Coordinates of C-alpha atoms in Angstrom, one line a residue:
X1171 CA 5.5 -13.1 -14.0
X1172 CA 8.6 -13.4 -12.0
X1173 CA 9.5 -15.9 -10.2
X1174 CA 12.0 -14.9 -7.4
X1175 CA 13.3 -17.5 -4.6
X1176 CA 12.8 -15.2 -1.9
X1177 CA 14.0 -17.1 1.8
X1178 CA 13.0 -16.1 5.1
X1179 CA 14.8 -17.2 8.3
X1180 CA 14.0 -20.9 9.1
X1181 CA 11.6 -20.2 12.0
X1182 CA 9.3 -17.4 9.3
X1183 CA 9.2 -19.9 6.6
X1184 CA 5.4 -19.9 7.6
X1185 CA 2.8 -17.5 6.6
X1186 CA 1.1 -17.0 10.5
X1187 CA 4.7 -17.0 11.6
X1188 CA 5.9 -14.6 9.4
X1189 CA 2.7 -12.4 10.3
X1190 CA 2.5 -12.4 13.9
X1191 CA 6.4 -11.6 14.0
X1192 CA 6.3 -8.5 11.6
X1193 CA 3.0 -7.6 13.8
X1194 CA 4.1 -8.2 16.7
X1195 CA 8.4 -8.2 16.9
X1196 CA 10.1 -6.8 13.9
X1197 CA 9.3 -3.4 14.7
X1198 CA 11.1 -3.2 17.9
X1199 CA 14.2 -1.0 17.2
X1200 CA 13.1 -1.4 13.1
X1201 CA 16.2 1.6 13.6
X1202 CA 18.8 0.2 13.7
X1203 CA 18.2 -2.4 11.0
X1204 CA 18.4 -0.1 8.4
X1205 CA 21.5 1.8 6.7
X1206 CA 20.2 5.1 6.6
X1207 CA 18.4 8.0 8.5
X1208 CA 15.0 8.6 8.6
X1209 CA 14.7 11.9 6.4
X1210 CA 13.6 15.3 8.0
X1211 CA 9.6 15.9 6.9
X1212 CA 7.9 18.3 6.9
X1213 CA 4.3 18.4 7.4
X1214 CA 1.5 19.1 4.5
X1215 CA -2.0 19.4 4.1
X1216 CA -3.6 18.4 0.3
X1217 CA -6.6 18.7 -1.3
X1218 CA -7.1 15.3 -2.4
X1219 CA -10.5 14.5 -4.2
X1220 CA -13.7 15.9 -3.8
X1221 CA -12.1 18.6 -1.7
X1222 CA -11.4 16.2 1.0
X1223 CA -8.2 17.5 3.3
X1224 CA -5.3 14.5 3.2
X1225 CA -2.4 14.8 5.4
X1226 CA 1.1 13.9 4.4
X1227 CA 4.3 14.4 5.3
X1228 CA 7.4 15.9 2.4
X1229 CA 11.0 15.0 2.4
X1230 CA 13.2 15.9 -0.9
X1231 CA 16.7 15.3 -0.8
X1232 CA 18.9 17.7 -2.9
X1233 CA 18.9 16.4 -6.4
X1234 CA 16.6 14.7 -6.5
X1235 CA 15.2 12.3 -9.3
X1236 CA 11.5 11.1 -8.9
X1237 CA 9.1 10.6 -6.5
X1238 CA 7.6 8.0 -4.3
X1239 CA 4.2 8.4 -2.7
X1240 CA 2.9 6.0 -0.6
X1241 CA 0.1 4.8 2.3
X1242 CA -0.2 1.9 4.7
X1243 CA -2.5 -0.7 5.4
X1244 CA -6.6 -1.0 6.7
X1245 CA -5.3 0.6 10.2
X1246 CA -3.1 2.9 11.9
X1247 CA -1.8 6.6 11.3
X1248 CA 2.0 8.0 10.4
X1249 CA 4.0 7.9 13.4
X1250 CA 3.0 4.3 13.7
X1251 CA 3.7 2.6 10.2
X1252 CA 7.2 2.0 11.0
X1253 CA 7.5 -0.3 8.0
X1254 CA 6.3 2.6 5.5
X1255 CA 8.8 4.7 7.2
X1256 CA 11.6 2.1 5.9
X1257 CA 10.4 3.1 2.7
X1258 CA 10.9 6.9 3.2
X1259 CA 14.3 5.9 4.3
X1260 CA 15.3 3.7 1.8
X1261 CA 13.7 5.6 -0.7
X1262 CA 15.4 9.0 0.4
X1263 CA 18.7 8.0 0.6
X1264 CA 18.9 6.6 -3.6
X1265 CA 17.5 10.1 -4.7
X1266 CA 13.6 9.8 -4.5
X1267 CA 11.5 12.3 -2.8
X1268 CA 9.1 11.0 -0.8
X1269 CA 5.4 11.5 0.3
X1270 CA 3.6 9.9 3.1
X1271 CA 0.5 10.5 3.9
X1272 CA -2.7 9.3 6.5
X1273 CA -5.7 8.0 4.3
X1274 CA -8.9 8.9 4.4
X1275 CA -10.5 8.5 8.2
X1276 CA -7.1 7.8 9.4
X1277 CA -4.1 9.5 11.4
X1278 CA -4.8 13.1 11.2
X1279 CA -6.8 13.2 8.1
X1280 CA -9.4 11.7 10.4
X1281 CA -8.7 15.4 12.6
X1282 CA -9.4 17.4 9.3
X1283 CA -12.6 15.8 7.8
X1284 CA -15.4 13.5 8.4
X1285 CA -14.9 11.8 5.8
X1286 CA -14.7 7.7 5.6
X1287 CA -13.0 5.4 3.8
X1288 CA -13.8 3.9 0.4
X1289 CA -10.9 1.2 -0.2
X1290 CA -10.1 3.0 -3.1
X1291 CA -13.0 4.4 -5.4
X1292 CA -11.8 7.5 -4.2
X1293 CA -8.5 7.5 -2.7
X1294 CA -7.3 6.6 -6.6
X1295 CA -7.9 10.1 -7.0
X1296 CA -6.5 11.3 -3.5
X1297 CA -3.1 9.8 -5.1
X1298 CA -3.5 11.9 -8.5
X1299 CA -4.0 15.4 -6.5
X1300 CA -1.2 14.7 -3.8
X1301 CA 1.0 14.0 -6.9
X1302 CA 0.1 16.9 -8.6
X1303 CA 0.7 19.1 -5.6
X1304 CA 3.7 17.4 -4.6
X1305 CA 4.8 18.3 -8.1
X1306 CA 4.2 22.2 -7.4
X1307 CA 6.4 21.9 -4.1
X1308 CA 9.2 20.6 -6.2
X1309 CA 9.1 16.8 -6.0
X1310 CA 10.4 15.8 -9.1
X1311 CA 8.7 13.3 -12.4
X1312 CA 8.5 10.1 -12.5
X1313 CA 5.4 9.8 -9.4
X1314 CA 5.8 6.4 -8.5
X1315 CA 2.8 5.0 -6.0
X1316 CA 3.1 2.5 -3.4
X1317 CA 1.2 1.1 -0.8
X1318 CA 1.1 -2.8 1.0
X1319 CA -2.6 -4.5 2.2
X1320 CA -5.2 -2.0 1.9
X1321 CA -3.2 0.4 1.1
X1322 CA -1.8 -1.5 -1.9
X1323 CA -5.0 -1.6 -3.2
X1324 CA -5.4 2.1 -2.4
X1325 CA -2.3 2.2 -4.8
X1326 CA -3.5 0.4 -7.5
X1327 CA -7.0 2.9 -7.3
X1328 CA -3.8 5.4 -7.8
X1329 CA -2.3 3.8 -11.1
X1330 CA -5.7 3.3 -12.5
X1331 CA -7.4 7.5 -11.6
X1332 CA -3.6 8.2 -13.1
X1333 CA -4.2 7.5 -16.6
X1334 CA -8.1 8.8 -16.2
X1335 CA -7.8 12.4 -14.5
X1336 CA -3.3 13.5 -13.8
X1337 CA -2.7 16.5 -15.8
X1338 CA -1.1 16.0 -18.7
X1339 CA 2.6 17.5 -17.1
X1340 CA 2.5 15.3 -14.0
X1341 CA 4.2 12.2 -15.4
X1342 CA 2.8 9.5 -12.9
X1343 CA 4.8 6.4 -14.2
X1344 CA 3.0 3.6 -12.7
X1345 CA 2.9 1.9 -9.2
X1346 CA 4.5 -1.1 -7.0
X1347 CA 2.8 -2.5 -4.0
X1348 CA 3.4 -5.6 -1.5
X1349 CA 0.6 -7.8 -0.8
X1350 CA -2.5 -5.9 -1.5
X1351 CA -5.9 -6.6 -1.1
X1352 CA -7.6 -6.9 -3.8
X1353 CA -10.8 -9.3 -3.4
X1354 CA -12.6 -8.5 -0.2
X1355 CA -15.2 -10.9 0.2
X1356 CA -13.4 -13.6 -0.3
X1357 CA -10.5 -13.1 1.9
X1358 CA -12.8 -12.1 4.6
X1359 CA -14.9 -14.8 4.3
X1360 CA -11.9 -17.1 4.2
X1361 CA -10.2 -14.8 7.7
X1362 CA -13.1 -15.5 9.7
X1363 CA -12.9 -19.6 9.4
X1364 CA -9.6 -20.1 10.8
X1365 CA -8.9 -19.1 14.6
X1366 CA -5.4 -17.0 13.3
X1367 CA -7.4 -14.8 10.7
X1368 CA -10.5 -14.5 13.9
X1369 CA -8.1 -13.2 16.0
X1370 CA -6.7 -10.6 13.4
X1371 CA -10.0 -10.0 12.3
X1372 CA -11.1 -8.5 15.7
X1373 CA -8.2 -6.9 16.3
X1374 CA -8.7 -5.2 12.9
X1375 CA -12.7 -4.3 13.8
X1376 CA -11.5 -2.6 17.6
X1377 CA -9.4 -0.5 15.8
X1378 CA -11.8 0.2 13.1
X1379 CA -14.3 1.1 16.0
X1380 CA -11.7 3.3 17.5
X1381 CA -11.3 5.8 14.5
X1382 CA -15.3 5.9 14.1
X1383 CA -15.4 7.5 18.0
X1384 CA -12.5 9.4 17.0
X1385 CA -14.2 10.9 14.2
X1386 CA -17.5 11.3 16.0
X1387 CA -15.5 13.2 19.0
X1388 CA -14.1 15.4 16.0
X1389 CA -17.3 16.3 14.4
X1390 CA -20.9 14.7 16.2
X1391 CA -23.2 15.2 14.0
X1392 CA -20.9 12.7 11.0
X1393 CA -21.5 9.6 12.5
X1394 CA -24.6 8.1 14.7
X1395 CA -23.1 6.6 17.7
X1396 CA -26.0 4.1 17.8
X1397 CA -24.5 2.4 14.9
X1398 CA -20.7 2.9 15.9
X1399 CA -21.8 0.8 19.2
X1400 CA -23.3 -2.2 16.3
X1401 CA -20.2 -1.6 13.9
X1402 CA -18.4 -4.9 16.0
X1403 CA -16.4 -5.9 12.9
X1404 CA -15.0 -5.7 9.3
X1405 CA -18.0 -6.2 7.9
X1406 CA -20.3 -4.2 10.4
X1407 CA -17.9 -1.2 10.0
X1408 CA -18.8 -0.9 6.5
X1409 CA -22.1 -2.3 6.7
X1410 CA -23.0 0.7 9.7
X1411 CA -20.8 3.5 8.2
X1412 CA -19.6 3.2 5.1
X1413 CA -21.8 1.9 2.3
X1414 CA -25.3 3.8 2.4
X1415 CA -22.5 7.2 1.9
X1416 CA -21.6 5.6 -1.5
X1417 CA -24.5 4.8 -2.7
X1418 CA -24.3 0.9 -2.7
X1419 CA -27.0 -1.2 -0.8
X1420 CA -25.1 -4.0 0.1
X1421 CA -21.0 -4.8 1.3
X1422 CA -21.0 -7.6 -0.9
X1423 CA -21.8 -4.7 -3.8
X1424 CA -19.0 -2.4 -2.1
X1425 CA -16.8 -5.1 -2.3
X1426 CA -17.4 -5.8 -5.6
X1427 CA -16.9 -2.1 -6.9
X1428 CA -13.9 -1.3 -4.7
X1429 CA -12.1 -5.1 -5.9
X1430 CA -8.6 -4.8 -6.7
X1431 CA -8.4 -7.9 -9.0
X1432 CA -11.4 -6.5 -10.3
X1433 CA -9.4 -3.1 -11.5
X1434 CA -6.1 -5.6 -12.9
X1435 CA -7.4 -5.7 -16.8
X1436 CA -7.7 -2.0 -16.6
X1437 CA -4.4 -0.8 -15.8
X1438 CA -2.1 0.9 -18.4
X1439 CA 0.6 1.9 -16.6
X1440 CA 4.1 -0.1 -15.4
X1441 CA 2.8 -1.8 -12.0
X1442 CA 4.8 -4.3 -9.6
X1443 CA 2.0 -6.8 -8.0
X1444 CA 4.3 -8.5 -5.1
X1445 CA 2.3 -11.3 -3.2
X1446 CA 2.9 -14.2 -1.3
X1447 CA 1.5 -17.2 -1.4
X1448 CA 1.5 -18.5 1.9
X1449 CA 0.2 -14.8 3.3
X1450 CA -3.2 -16.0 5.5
X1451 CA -4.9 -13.2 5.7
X1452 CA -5.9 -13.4 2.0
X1453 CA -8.4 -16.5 0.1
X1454 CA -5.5 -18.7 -1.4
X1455 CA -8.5 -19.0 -4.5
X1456 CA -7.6 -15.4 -5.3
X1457 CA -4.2 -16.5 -6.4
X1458 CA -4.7 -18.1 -9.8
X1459 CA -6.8 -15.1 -10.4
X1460 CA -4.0 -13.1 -10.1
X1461 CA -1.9 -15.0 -12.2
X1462 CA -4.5 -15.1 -14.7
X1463 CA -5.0 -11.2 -15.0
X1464 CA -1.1 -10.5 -14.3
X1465 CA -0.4 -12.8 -17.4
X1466 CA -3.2 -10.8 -19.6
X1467 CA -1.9 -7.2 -19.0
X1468 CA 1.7 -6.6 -20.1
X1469 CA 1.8 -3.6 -17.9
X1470 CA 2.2 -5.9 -14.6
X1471 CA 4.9 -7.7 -13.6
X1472 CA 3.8 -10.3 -11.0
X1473 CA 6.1 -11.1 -7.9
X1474 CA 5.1 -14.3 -6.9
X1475 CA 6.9 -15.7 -4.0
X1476 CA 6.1 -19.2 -1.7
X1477 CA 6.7 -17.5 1.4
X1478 CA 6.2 -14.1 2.8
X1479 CA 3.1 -13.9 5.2
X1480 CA 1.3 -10.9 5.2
X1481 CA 3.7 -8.1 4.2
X1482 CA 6.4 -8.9 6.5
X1483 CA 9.4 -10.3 3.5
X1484 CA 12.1 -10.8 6.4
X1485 CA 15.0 -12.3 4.6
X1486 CA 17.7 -14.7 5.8
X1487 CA 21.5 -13.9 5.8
X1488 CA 21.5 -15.8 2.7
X1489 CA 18.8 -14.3 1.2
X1490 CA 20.3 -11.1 1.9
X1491 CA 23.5 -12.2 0.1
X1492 CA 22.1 -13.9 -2.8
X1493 CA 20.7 -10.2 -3.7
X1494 CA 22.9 -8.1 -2.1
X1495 CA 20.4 -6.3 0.1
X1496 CA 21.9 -4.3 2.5
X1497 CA 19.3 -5.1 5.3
X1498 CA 16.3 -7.7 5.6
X1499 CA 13.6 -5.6 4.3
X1500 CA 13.7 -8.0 1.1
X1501 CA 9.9 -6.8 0.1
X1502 CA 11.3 -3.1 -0.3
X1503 CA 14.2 -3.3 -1.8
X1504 CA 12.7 -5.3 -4.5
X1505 CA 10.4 -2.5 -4.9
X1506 CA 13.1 -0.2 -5.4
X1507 CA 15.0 -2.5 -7.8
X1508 CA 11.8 -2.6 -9.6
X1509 CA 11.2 1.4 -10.0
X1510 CA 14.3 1.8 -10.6
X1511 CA 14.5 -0.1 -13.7
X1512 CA 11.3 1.1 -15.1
X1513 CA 12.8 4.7 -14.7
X1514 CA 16.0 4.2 -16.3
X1515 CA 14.7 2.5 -18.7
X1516 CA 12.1 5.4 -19.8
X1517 CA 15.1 7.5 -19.2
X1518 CA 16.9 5.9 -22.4
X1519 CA 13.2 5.4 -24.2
X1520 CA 13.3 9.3 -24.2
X1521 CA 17.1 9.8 -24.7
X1522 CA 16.3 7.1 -28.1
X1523 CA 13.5 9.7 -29.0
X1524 CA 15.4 13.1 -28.9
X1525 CA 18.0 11.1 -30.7
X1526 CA 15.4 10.3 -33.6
X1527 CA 14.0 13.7 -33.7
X1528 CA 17.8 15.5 -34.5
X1529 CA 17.8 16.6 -37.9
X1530 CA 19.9 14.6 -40.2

C-alpha cells in the first residue's frame, strides 16, 4: 500500500467539503485550470457485450504509445463529465490514446439500446470489446482502464473480464481508478443515515428516474412506467428495473454479485485502487476491508489518502509543488504517474527478454 500525503486547500480538508465543491464549484471554467487542449474526438459506436451498442468517443494523437479507456460515475452522459474529460486531456497530451465512452443506459448509449445497467457483471466485458475494437482503429497496446465511483468499479469488472475473455493480441495491462465503489449495501445503508449522504442520495435517484423515462420515450415497450413512477430511489431503481433482468431476486443479492471488494482477490492484472478515507459517500467499515484484500494480492497497489472526499483530489499550492503537478487535479495525475511506471517498466521486462533470447 502506499501511503501518499496528499493536501487539499485548508477549507477541502473535509470529506462533505471536498464533495459538495467538486459537485458543485470546481467545474466552473475546469478549462482553464488545465495545461493542455481538450483533444479533437471523433465519435464511435461499439459492440460491447452481448451485442449491446456502447457509445464512445476516439482521440489518438500521432505517435502514440498506449491507450486509456475510461467511464464516469452512477450518473450523467459525455458532454457533462468534465472531470473524465481532464483525463482525455491530460492523458492525450503525454502520448496516450484515449477512449471515452457513455455506459450502459447512459448518455447516448441509452439512445441506442434498452438496455440497463449492471454495475459491472457486464460492462467488465463492454471494456474488453471497446479495447479490442479500439485496437482495430489503431489505438495502440498497453489498454489501460479507468474509471472513478461507479464507474471505477465498472473498471475493475474491466481488469477482471480482461484476463477471462481479451484476445490473446490485445495486451490489456491492468487498470487504475479513483474512489470506486465497491460494496453497495453497505455504503448505501451508511448514505441514507446522515442528512449529507440523504441529500446526495436523492439527487442520485431523480436522476436515475430521469434516464428510465428517457429510455421508455426511446423504446415503450422496455420499461413499465408503473414501476418507473415507484423506482423513488437507489434502491427502488434497481429493485423496479434492474434485478428481475439479471436473474437475482433480491438487491441485497445484486449487490452482492456486482461487489467490487468482492472481485479484489481475483484480479491478476497491475491495478491502482486510489481511495480516500474521509470520502462520505462510502461505509468507513469498507476501509479495512480494502486494506485487507489490497495487502493479499500483489497485483494492487493501494492509494490510501486521509483526505479526498468523493473523487474530487483538489490539491493545495503546496501540494502541487511537493509533486510537481502542473495543475490541481492531484487524483489524475497520480493516475498517470502510476501507468506510466507500470508501462515502462514492462517496456524494459520485454527489452530483458529479447535480450535473453539472442543467441550467444
Amino acid at each position: 500500500m502506499y501511503k501518499y500525503e496528499y493536501l487539499p486547500p485548508y477549507f477541502l480538508q473535509n470529506g462533505v467539503t471536498m464533495t459538495a465543491y467538486t459537485a458543485l464549484w470546481a467545474n466552473r471554467g475546469w478549462e482553464s485550470k488545465i495545461t493542455h487542449l481538450e483533444p479533437k474526438y471523433h465519435e464511435v459506436i461499439f459492440t460491447g457485450g452481448q451485442g449491446v451498442p456502447i457509445f464512445g468517443k476516439v482521440a489518438i494523437p500521432a505517435n502514440a504509445h498506449s491507450t486509456i479507456v475510461g467511464t464516469y460515475g452512477i450518473t450523467g452522459e459525455l458532454d457533462q463529465q468534465w472531470f473524465l474529460r481532464i483525463l482525455g486531456c491530460k492523458a492525450y497530451a503525454q502520448g496516450y490514446a484515449v477512449v471515452l465512452f457513455d455506459w450502459r443506459s447512459h448518455g447516448k448509449t441509452a439512445e441506442l439500446s434498452p438496455t440497463l445497467t449492471s454495475d459491472g457483471l457486464y460492462e467488465g466485458e463492454d471494456f474488453v470489446k471497446i479495447a479490442a475494437a479500439a485496437a482495430k482503429m489503431g489505438c495502440p497496446p498497453q489498454f489501460w482502464f479507468t474509471g472513478y465511483s461507479l464507474g471505477g468499479q465498472l473498471a475493475l469488472w474491466g481488469v477482471k473480464a480482461a484476463a477471462d475473455l481479451a484476445p490473446k493480441d490485445i495486451d490489456i495491462a491492468g487498470g487504475a481508478v479513483i474512489c470506486p465503489s465497491l460494496d453497495s449495501l453497505r455504503s448505501l445503508t451508511y448514505l441514507v443515515t446522515h442528512p449529507f449522504g440523504k441529500y446526495i442520495e436523492s439527487r442520485i435517484a431523480k436522476e436515475l428516474k430521469k434516464l428510465a423515462w428517457k429510455i421508455h420515450a426511446a423504446y415503450p415497450e422496455s420499461l413499465n412506467p408503473e414501476a418507473i413512477a415507484r423506482a423513488n430511489s437507489i434502491w427502488g431503481f434497481d429493485e423496479e428495473l434492474v434485478i428481475e433482468r439479471l436473474g437475482f431476486a433480491t438487491v441485497a443479492d445484486y449487490y452482492q454479485a456486482s461487489s467490487g471488494l468482492e472481485l479484489l482477490p481475483k484480479l491478476s492484472k497491475p491495478t491502482l485502487i486510489l481511495y480516500a478515507a474521509d470520502d462520505p459517500l462510502f461505509d468507513p467499515a469498507i476501509i479495512p476491508d480494502l486494506e485487507t484484500a489490497a495487502h493479499k494480492n500483489p497485483v494492487i497497489d493501494l492509494l490510501l489518502t486521509r483526505y479526498g472526499g468523493h473523487v474530487g483530489y483538489v490539491s493545495s499550492k503546496k501540494c502541487q509543488n511537493q509533486y510537481q503537478d502542473p495543475d490541481q487535479w492531484w487524483a489524475w495525475n497520480r493516475v498517470l504517474e502510476w501507468i506510466e511506471a507500470r508501462r515502462n517498466q514492462k517496456i524494459a521486462q520485454v527489452s530483458v527478454a529479447n535480450v535473453l533470447k539472442m543467441p550467444k
